[in-house]
PDB file of C-alpha atoms in Angstrom:
ATOM      1  CA  UNK C   1       1.200  26.614   8.255  1.00 37.00           C
ATOM      2  CA  UNK C   2       3.801  24.577   6.415  1.00 36.00           C
ATOM      3  CA  UNK C   3       4.467  20.866   6.789  1.00 38.00           C
ATOM      4  CA  UNK C   4       6.916  19.601   9.405  1.00 40.00           C
ATOM      5  CA  UNK C   5      10.552  19.701   8.365  1.00 41.00           C
ATOM      6  CA  UNK C   6      11.299  15.964   8.132  1.00 38.00           C
ATOM      7  CA  UNK C   7      15.075  16.188   7.765  1.00 38.00           C
ATOM      8  CA  UNK C   8      16.743  13.274   9.561  1.00 41.00           C
ATOM      9  CA  UNK C   9      19.336  13.559  12.274  1.00 45.00           C
ATOM     10  CA  UNK C  10      22.969  13.221  11.384  1.00 48.00           C
ATOM     11  CA  UNK C  11      26.355  14.745  12.162  1.00 49.00           C
ATOM     12  CA  UNK C  12      25.870  17.498   9.574  1.00 53.00           C
ATOM     13  CA  UNK C  13      22.122  18.005   9.818  1.00 66.00           C
ATOM     14  CA  UNK C  14      20.016  19.832  12.338  1.00 77.00           C
ATOM     15  CA  UNK C  15      17.077  17.973  13.893  1.00 85.00           C
ATOM     16  CA  UNK C  16      13.634  18.436  12.448  1.00 91.00           C
ATOM     17  CA  UNK C  17      11.686  21.447  13.642  1.00 91.00           C
ATOM     18  CA  UNK C  18       8.081  22.636  13.843  1.00 93.00           C
ATOM     19  CA  UNK C  19       6.388  24.477  10.991  1.00 92.00           C
ATOM     20  CA  UNK C  20       6.735  28.262  10.929  1.00 94.00           C
ATOM     21  CA  UNK C  21       3.615  30.409  11.386  1.00 95.00           C
ATOM     22  CA  UNK C  22       2.811  34.084  11.840  1.00 96.00           C
ATOM     23  CA  UNK C  23       2.103  35.395  15.337  1.00 97.00           C
ATOM     24  CA  UNK C  24      -1.680  35.257  15.025  1.00 97.00           C
ATOM     25  CA  UNK C  25      -1.689  31.616  13.917  1.00 97.00           C
ATOM     26  CA  UNK C  26       0.822  30.700  16.631  1.00 96.00           C
ATOM     27  CA  UNK C  27      -1.249  32.354  19.377  1.00 97.00           C
ATOM     28  CA  UNK C  28      -4.405  30.646  18.139  1.00 98.00           C
ATOM     29  CA  UNK C  29      -2.736  27.232  18.453  1.00 96.00           C
ATOM     30  CA  UNK C  30      -1.401  28.073  21.927  1.00 97.00           C
ATOM     31  CA  UNK C  31      -4.899  29.179  22.991  1.00 98.00           C
ATOM     32  CA  UNK C  32      -6.376  25.858  21.856  1.00 97.00           C
ATOM     33  CA  UNK C  33      -3.714  23.953  23.788  1.00 97.00           C
ATOM     34  CA  UNK C  34      -4.256  26.167  26.846  1.00 97.00           C
ATOM     35  CA  UNK C  35      -7.816  24.897  27.161  1.00 98.00           C
ATOM     36  CA  UNK C  36      -6.451  21.368  27.558  1.00 97.00           C
ATOM     37  CA  UNK C  37      -3.759  22.545  29.989  1.00 97.00           C
ATOM     38  CA  UNK C  38      -6.348  24.249  32.192  1.00 98.00           C
ATOM     39  CA  UNK C  39      -8.530  21.136  32.157  1.00 98.00           C
ATOM     40  CA  UNK C  40      -5.467  19.101  33.135  1.00 97.00           C
ATOM     41  CA  UNK C  41      -4.751  21.488  36.021  1.00 97.00           C
ATOM     42  CA  UNK C  42      -8.343  21.322  37.264  1.00 98.00           C
ATOM     43  CA  UNK C  43      -8.295  17.528  37.095  1.00 98.00           C
ATOM     44  CA  UNK C  44      -5.064  17.532  39.089  1.00 96.00           C
ATOM     45  CA  UNK C  45      -6.756  19.702  41.716  1.00 97.00           C
ATOM     46  CA  UNK C  46      -9.701  17.280  41.838  1.00 98.00           C
ATOM     47  CA  UNK C  47      -7.379  14.292  42.251  1.00 97.00           C
ATOM     48  CA  UNK C  48      -5.545  16.087  45.081  1.00 97.00           C
ATOM     49  CA  UNK C  49      -8.898  16.781  46.747  1.00 98.00           C
ATOM     50  CA  UNK C  50      -9.754  13.077  46.526  1.00 98.00           C
ATOM     51  CA  UNK C  51      -6.339  12.210  47.934  1.00 97.00           C
ATOM     52  CA  UNK C  52      -7.088  14.372  50.971  1.00 97.00           C
ATOM     53  CA  UNK C  53     -10.203  12.281  51.563  1.00 97.00           C
ATOM     54  CA  UNK C  54      -8.511   8.872  51.555  1.00 97.00           C
ATOM     55  CA  UNK C  55      -8.691   6.778  54.720  1.00 98.00           C
ATOM     56  CA  UNK C  56      -5.451   6.106  56.569  1.00 98.00           C
ATOM     57  CA  UNK C  57      -3.859   3.020  58.044  1.00 98.00           C
ATOM     58  CA  UNK C  58      -1.909   2.805  61.294  1.00 98.00           C
ATOM     59  CA  UNK C  59       1.775   1.911  61.111  1.00 98.00           C
ATOM     60  CA  UNK C  60       3.946   0.752  63.986  1.00 98.00           C
ATOM     61  CA  UNK C  61       5.607   3.960  65.176  1.00 98.00           C
ATOM     62  CA  UNK C  62       8.473   1.989  66.757  1.00 98.00           C
ATOM     63  CA  UNK C  63       9.705   0.449  63.491  1.00 98.00           C
ATOM     64  CA  UNK C  64      13.471   0.793  63.415  1.00 98.00           C
ATOM     65  CA  UNK C  65      15.507   2.980  61.080  1.00 98.00           C
ATOM     66  CA  UNK C  66      19.223   3.710  61.160  1.00 98.00           C
ATOM     67  CA  UNK C  67      20.335   7.338  61.313  1.00 97.00           C
ATOM     68  CA  UNK C  68      23.649   9.136  61.768  1.00 96.00           C
ATOM     69  CA  UNK C  69      23.721   8.300  65.472  1.00 96.00           C
ATOM     70  CA  UNK C  70      22.465   4.726  65.190  1.00 97.00           C
ATOM     71  CA  UNK C  71      19.014   3.187  65.620  1.00 98.00           C
ATOM     72  CA  UNK C  72      15.986   5.481  65.659  1.00 98.00           C
ATOM     73  CA  UNK C  73      12.264   4.901  65.182  1.00 98.00           C
ATOM     74  CA  UNK C  74       9.821   5.910  62.476  1.00 98.00           C
ATOM     75  CA  UNK C  75       8.347   8.316  65.013  1.00 98.00           C
ATOM     76  CA  UNK C  76      11.757   9.935  65.515  1.00 98.00           C
ATOM     77  CA  UNK C  77      12.005  10.649  61.772  1.00 98.00           C
ATOM     78  CA  UNK C  78       9.115  13.135  62.065  1.00 98.00           C
ATOM     79  CA  UNK C  79      11.499  15.425  63.991  1.00 98.00           C
ATOM     80  CA  UNK C  80       8.498  16.560  66.026  1.00 97.00           C
ATOM     81  CA  UNK C  81       6.430  17.696  63.044  1.00 98.00           C
ATOM     82  CA  UNK C  82       2.910  16.482  62.318  1.00 98.00           C
ATOM     83  CA  UNK C  83       3.567  14.998  58.863  1.00 98.00           C
ATOM     84  CA  UNK C  84       6.386  13.107  57.166  1.00 98.00           C
ATOM     85  CA  UNK C  85       7.100  12.518  53.487  1.00 98.00           C
ATOM     86  CA  UNK C  86       9.540   9.633  53.023  1.00 98.00           C
ATOM     87  CA  UNK C  87      11.248   8.814  49.751  1.00 98.00           C
ATOM     88  CA  UNK C  88      12.264   5.146  49.623  1.00 98.00           C
ATOM     89  CA  UNK C  89      15.551   5.115  47.712  1.00 98.00           C
ATOM     90  CA  UNK C  90      16.421   1.947  45.789  1.00 97.00           C
ATOM     91  CA  UNK C  91      19.826   0.526  46.694  1.00 97.00           C
ATOM     92  CA  UNK C  92      22.160  -2.050  45.157  1.00 96.00           C
ATOM     93  CA  UNK C  93      24.144  -3.222  48.156  1.00 95.00           C
ATOM     94  CA  UNK C  94      27.860  -3.704  47.580  1.00 94.00           C
ATOM     95  CA  UNK C  95      27.777  -2.043  44.145  1.00 96.00           C
ATOM     96  CA  UNK C  96      29.787   0.983  43.087  1.00 96.00           C
ATOM     97  CA  UNK C  97      28.304   4.467  42.881  1.00 96.00           C
ATOM     98  CA  UNK C  98      28.017   4.209  39.101  1.00 95.00           C
ATOM     99  CA  UNK C  99      25.703   1.197  39.522  1.00 95.00           C
ATOM    100  CA  UNK C 100      23.233   2.890  41.876  1.00 96.00           C
ATOM    101  CA  UNK C 101      19.713   3.793  40.811  1.00 95.00           C
ATOM    102  CA  UNK C 102      19.666   6.537  38.211  1.00 94.00           C
ATOM    103  CA  UNK C 103      15.974   7.266  38.817  1.00 93.00           C
ATOM    104  CA  UNK C 104      16.344   7.712  42.566  1.00 96.00           C
ATOM    105  CA  UNK C 105      19.466   9.806  41.990  1.00 96.00           C
ATOM    106  CA  UNK C 106      17.551  11.978  39.495  1.00 93.00           C
ATOM    107  CA  UNK C 107      14.602  12.780  41.793  1.00 94.00           C
ATOM    108  CA  UNK C 108      16.555  13.011  45.060  1.00 96.00           C
ATOM    109  CA  UNK C 109      18.928  15.476  43.417  1.00 95.00           C
ATOM    110  CA  UNK C 110      16.055  17.914  42.966  1.00 93.00           C
ATOM    111  CA  UNK C 111      14.799  18.096  46.565  1.00 94.00           C
ATOM    112  CA  UNK C 112      16.890  20.830  48.142  1.00 91.00           C
ATOM    113  CA  UNK C 113      15.066  23.608  50.004  1.00 93.00           C
ATOM    114  CA  UNK C 114      12.798  22.175  52.694  1.00 96.00           C
ATOM    115  CA  UNK C 115      11.719  25.403  54.381  1.00 96.00           C
ATOM    116  CA  UNK C 116       8.353  25.544  52.628  1.00 96.00           C
ATOM    117  CA  UNK C 117       7.535  22.001  53.720  1.00 97.00           C
ATOM    118  CA  UNK C 118       8.570  22.862  57.270  1.00 97.00           C
ATOM    119  CA  UNK C 119       6.191  25.852  57.182  1.00 97.00           C
ATOM    120  CA  UNK C 120       3.361  23.342  56.664  1.00 97.00           C
ATOM    121  CA  UNK C 121       4.568  21.169  59.583  1.00 98.00           C
ATOM    122  CA  UNK C 122       6.028  18.521  57.226  1.00 98.00           C
ATOM    123  CA  UNK C 123       9.373  16.739  57.466  1.00 98.00           C
ATOM    124  CA  UNK C 124      10.956  15.275  54.352  1.00 98.00           C
ATOM    125  CA  UNK C 125      13.457  12.419  54.597  1.00 98.00           C
ATOM    126  CA  UNK C 126      15.079   9.772  52.438  1.00 98.00           C
ATOM    127  CA  UNK C 127      14.601   6.188  53.635  1.00 98.00           C
ATOM    128  CA  UNK C 128      17.337   4.318  51.791  1.00 98.00           C
ATOM    129  CA  UNK C 129      16.680   0.613  51.313  1.00 97.00           C
ATOM    130  CA  UNK C 130      20.315  -0.285  51.878  1.00 96.00           C
ATOM    131  CA  UNK C 131      22.899  -0.126  54.686  1.00 97.00           C
ATOM    132  CA  UNK C 132      23.256   3.261  56.327  1.00 97.00           C
ATOM    133  CA  UNK C 133      27.010   3.792  56.116  1.00 96.00           C
ATOM    134  CA  UNK C 134      27.331   2.695  52.487  1.00 96.00           C
ATOM    135  CA  UNK C 135      24.373   4.785  51.337  1.00 97.00           C
ATOM    136  CA  UNK C 136      25.370   7.764  53.496  1.00 96.00           C
ATOM    137  CA  UNK C 137      28.658   7.891  51.612  1.00 96.00           C
ATOM    138  CA  UNK C 138      26.645   8.114  48.388  1.00 97.00           C
ATOM    139  CA  UNK C 139      24.632  11.001  49.894  1.00 96.00           C
ATOM    140  CA  UNK C 140      27.874  12.785  50.754  1.00 96.00           C
ATOM    141  CA  UNK C 141      29.331  12.152  47.283  1.00 96.00           C
ATOM    142  CA  UNK C 142      26.220  13.695  45.731  1.00 97.00           C
ATOM    143  CA  UNK C 143      26.271  16.615  48.168  1.00 96.00           C
ATOM    144  CA  UNK C 144      22.732  16.104  49.429  1.00 96.00           C
ATOM    145  CA  UNK C 145      21.756  17.610  52.786  1.00 95.00           C
ATOM    146  CA  UNK C 146      18.263  16.153  53.251  1.00 96.00           C
ATOM    147  CA  UNK C 147      17.681  13.930  56.299  1.00 97.00           C
ATOM    148  CA  UNK C 148      18.896  10.418  55.466  1.00 98.00           C
ATOM    149  CA  UNK C 149      18.054   7.086  57.100  1.00 98.00           C
ATOM    150  CA  UNK C 150      18.451   3.440  56.296  1.00 98.00           C
ATOM    151  CA  UNK C 151      15.111   1.643  56.237  1.00 98.00           C
ATOM    152  CA  UNK C 152      16.876  -1.723  55.977  1.00 96.00           C
ATOM    153  CA  UNK C 153      15.936  -2.887  59.496  1.00 95.00           C
ATOM    154  CA  UNK C 154      12.201  -2.505  58.732  1.00 97.00           C
ATOM    155  CA  UNK C 155      11.858  -2.498  54.934  1.00 96.00           C
ATOM    156  CA  UNK C 156       9.360  -5.357  54.798  1.00 96.00           C
ATOM    157  CA  UNK C 157       7.086  -3.883  57.450  1.00 97.00           C
ATOM    158  CA  UNK C 158       7.287  -0.308  56.167  1.00 98.00           C
ATOM    159  CA  UNK C 159       6.466  -1.385  52.607  1.00 97.00           C
ATOM    160  CA  UNK C 160       3.859  -4.018  53.429  1.00 96.00           C
ATOM    161  CA  UNK C 161       2.065  -5.118  50.262  1.00 93.00           C
ATOM    162  CA  UNK C 162       4.470  -3.284  47.948  1.00 94.00           C
ATOM    163  CA  UNK C 163       7.613  -4.146  46.054  1.00 94.00           C
ATOM    164  CA  UNK C 164      10.511  -3.830  48.455  1.00 95.00           C
ATOM    165  CA  UNK C 165      13.503  -2.495  46.543  1.00 94.00           C
ATOM    166  CA  UNK C 166      11.485  -0.261  44.238  1.00 95.00           C
ATOM    167  CA  UNK C 167      11.165   3.519  44.478  1.00 96.00           C
ATOM    168  CA  UNK C 168       8.271   4.843  46.563  1.00 98.00           C
ATOM    169  CA  UNK C 169       6.973   8.040  48.095  1.00 98.00           C
ATOM    170  CA  UNK C 170       5.031   7.421  51.309  1.00 98.00           C
ATOM    171  CA  UNK C 171       3.192  10.078  53.317  1.00 98.00           C
ATOM    172  CA  UNK C 172       2.574   9.786  57.051  1.00 98.00           C
ATOM    173  CA  UNK C 173       0.567  11.613  59.709  1.00 98.00           C
ATOM    174  CA  UNK C 174       1.453  11.659  63.403  1.00 98.00           C
ATOM    175  CA  UNK C 175      -1.037  11.953  66.224  1.00 98.00           C
ATOM    176  CA  UNK C 176       0.920  12.021  69.463  1.00 97.00           C
ATOM    177  CA  UNK C 177       2.946   8.805  69.506  1.00 97.00           C
ATOM    178  CA  UNK C 178       0.848   7.069  66.854  1.00 98.00           C
ATOM    179  CA  UNK C 179       1.708   7.059  63.149  1.00 98.00           C
ATOM    180  CA  UNK C 180      -0.594   6.603  60.175  1.00 98.00           C
ATOM    181  CA  UNK C 181       0.112   6.131  56.482  1.00 98.00           C
ATOM    182  CA  UNK C 182      -2.057   8.424  54.361  1.00 98.00           C
ATOM    183  CA  UNK C 183      -0.808   7.957  50.776  1.00 98.00           C
ATOM    184  CA  UNK C 184       1.849   6.286  48.666  1.00 98.00           C
ATOM    185  CA  UNK C 185       2.941   6.169  45.028  1.00 97.00           C
ATOM    186  CA  UNK C 186       5.687   4.577  42.938  1.00 97.00           C
ATOM    187  CA  UNK C 187       7.304   4.476  39.481  1.00 94.00           C
ATOM    188  CA  UNK C 188       6.146   7.488  37.433  1.00 93.00           C
ATOM    189  CA  UNK C 189       4.306   8.771  40.495  1.00 94.00           C
ATOM    190  CA  UNK C 190       7.662   9.949  41.866  1.00 94.00           C
ATOM    191  CA  UNK C 191       7.879  12.480  39.013  1.00 93.00           C
ATOM    192  CA  UNK C 192       6.130  14.907  41.387  1.00 93.00           C
ATOM    193  CA  UNK C 193       9.610  15.475  42.880  1.00 93.00           C
ATOM    194  CA  UNK C 194      11.031  16.520  39.526  1.00 90.00           C
ATOM    195  CA  UNK C 195      11.358  19.813  37.721  1.00 90.00           C
ATOM    196  CA  UNK C 196      13.677  18.695  34.894  1.00 89.00           C
ATOM    197  CA  UNK C 197      11.005  16.669  33.122  1.00 90.00           C
ATOM    198  CA  UNK C 198       8.381  19.327  33.846  1.00 92.00           C
ATOM    199  CA  UNK C 199      10.540  21.911  32.089  1.00 94.00           C
ATOM    200  CA  UNK C 200      11.529  19.550  29.282  1.00 93.00           C
ATOM    201  CA  UNK C 201       7.846  18.873  28.634  1.00 94.00           C
ATOM    202  CA  UNK C 202       7.416  22.581  27.850  1.00 95.00           C
ATOM    203  CA  UNK C 203      10.062  22.552  25.137  1.00 95.00           C
ATOM    204  CA  UNK C 204       9.616  21.706  21.468  1.00 94.00           C
ATOM    205  CA  UNK C 205      11.731  18.537  21.683  1.00 93.00           C
ATOM    206  CA  UNK C 206      10.326  17.339  25.025  1.00 92.00           C
ATOM    207  CA  UNK C 207      12.194  14.710  27.038  1.00 89.00           C
ATOM    208  CA  UNK C 208      13.870  13.342  23.908  1.00 89.00           C
ATOM    209  CA  UNK C 209      13.158   9.777  24.970  1.00 87.00           C
ATOM    210  CA  UNK C 210      12.249   6.900  22.681  1.00 85.00           C
ATOM    211  CA  UNK C 211       8.762   6.279  24.106  1.00 85.00           C
ATOM    212  CA  UNK C 212       7.475   9.800  23.505  1.00 88.00           C
ATOM    213  CA  UNK C 213       4.900  10.628  20.856  1.00 91.00           C
ATOM    214  CA  UNK C 214       6.924  13.126  18.813  1.00 90.00           C
ATOM    215  CA  UNK C 215       6.915  14.021  15.112  1.00 91.00           C
ATOM    216  CA  UNK C 216       9.281  12.193  12.794  1.00 89.00           C
ATOM    217  CA  UNK C 217      12.819  13.541  12.941  1.00 89.00           C
ATOM    218  CA  UNK C 218      12.621  14.869  16.503  1.00 91.00           C
ATOM    219  CA  UNK C 219      15.908  14.304  18.424  1.00 87.00           C
ATOM    220  CA  UNK C 220      16.064  11.442  20.905  1.00 82.00           C
ATOM    221  CA  UNK C 221      18.644  10.600  23.530  1.00 73.00           C
ATOM    222  CA  UNK C 222      20.682   7.864  21.909  1.00 59.00           C
ATOM    223  CA  UNK C 223      23.571   7.431  24.361  1.00 59.00           C
ATOM    224  CA  UNK C 224      21.395   5.650  26.935  1.00 56.00           C
ATOM    225  CA  UNK C 225      19.263   2.514  26.558  1.00 60.00           C
ATOM    226  CA  UNK C 226      15.504   3.197  26.475  1.00 60.00           C
ATOM    227  CA  UNK C 227      14.989   1.668  29.913  1.00 63.00           C
ATOM    228  CA  UNK C 228      17.658   3.948  31.455  1.00 71.00           C
ATOM    229  CA  UNK C 229      17.203   7.446  29.982  1.00 81.00           C
ATOM    230  CA  UNK C 230      18.647   9.002  33.155  1.00 86.00           C
ATOM    231  CA  UNK C 231      22.105   7.507  32.574  1.00 89.00           C
ATOM    232  CA  UNK C 232      24.889   8.628  30.288  1.00 87.00           C
ATOM    233  CA  UNK C 233      28.317   7.105  29.698  1.00 87.00           C
ATOM    234  CA  UNK C 234      27.668   4.408  32.291  1.00 88.00           C
ATOM    235  CA  UNK C 235      26.567   6.605  35.195  1.00 93.00           C
ATOM    236  CA  UNK C 236      23.470   8.351  36.518  1.00 92.00           C
ATOM    237  CA  UNK C 237      23.633  11.758  34.827  1.00 90.00           C
ATOM    238  CA  UNK C 238      23.965  13.932  37.994  1.00 92.00           C
ATOM    239  CA  UNK C 239      27.096  12.025  39.059  1.00 94.00           C
ATOM    240  CA  UNK C 240      29.253  13.473  36.301  1.00 94.00           C
ATOM    241  CA  UNK C 241      29.465  16.988  37.732  1.00 93.00           C
ATOM    242  CA  UNK C 242      30.603  15.509  41.060  1.00 95.00           C
ATOM    243  CA  UNK C 243      33.267  13.414  39.351  1.00 94.00           C
ATOM    244  CA  UNK C 244      34.485  16.495  37.484  1.00 94.00           C
ATOM    245  CA  UNK C 245      34.788  18.317  40.838  1.00 94.00           C
ATOM    246  CA  UNK C 246      37.081  15.535  42.056  1.00 95.00           C
ATOM    247  CA  UNK C 247      34.748  14.104  44.687  1.00 95.00           C
ATOM    248  CA  UNK C 248      35.365  10.535  45.791  1.00 93.00           C
ATOM    249  CA  UNK C 249      32.612   8.088  44.853  1.00 94.00           C
ATOM    250  CA  UNK C 250      34.098   5.281  46.946  1.00 94.00           C
ATOM    251  CA  UNK C 251      31.205   3.851  48.945  1.00 94.00           C
ATOM    252  CA  UNK C 252      33.288   1.435  50.984  1.00 91.00           C
ATOM    253  CA  UNK C 253      32.575   2.100  54.681  1.00 82.00           C
ATOM    254  CA  UNK C 254      35.669   3.190  56.555  1.00 73.00           C
ATOM    255  CA  UNK C 255      37.694   4.014  53.448  1.00 64.00           C
TER     256      UNK C 255
END
């Protein structure tokens, strides 16, 4: 195998690339990596098994949410199913669409088909941490069809012991009229909702973000600050296709 091509990026130069090998050498390297991938998969299965054995904590089933028809309860959000997965969407009240959370926009944009969850008696819903009408207009701008509620009336109680205003996934179990919390995660834990990063991680250049451990000369996304790799040209990346379609991103209620 030859050394890495260390050519630097520039307007007239291609990014660096891996060394070239014959098929046998390539397959041998893939086989070595596959051992690690399989170990990673088995560890993920073991972690999921441990997650299924966690205790649970009761949550007030009457905690108030706001839905399309006004106040509802946490119990109502189950829509009669046994389990509920709630994504707690960060919200910057009174700010324009361009200023809303790029991370929450990124992961929410990828949850579309819910039929498989329904087949396992699970409801999925977004619990936005901002006013219903303002955030609902953002949902409509983005073209999302998932169930949408405002958790603003009960944020503090629903996220007891956690950072209100941050992104969270919380899983619930219903037994009759009683509700229990069974698991929660935040920050990079919400990547389970994503397929973009999962696919990017398979490619030679990866996510192209500054924090990654990549060889010298690998391309990196330079039009977004390191702390906001999901933004480009001042907006969360998925917004641009909606703007190009001519959709209104005015979040002002009643406009």
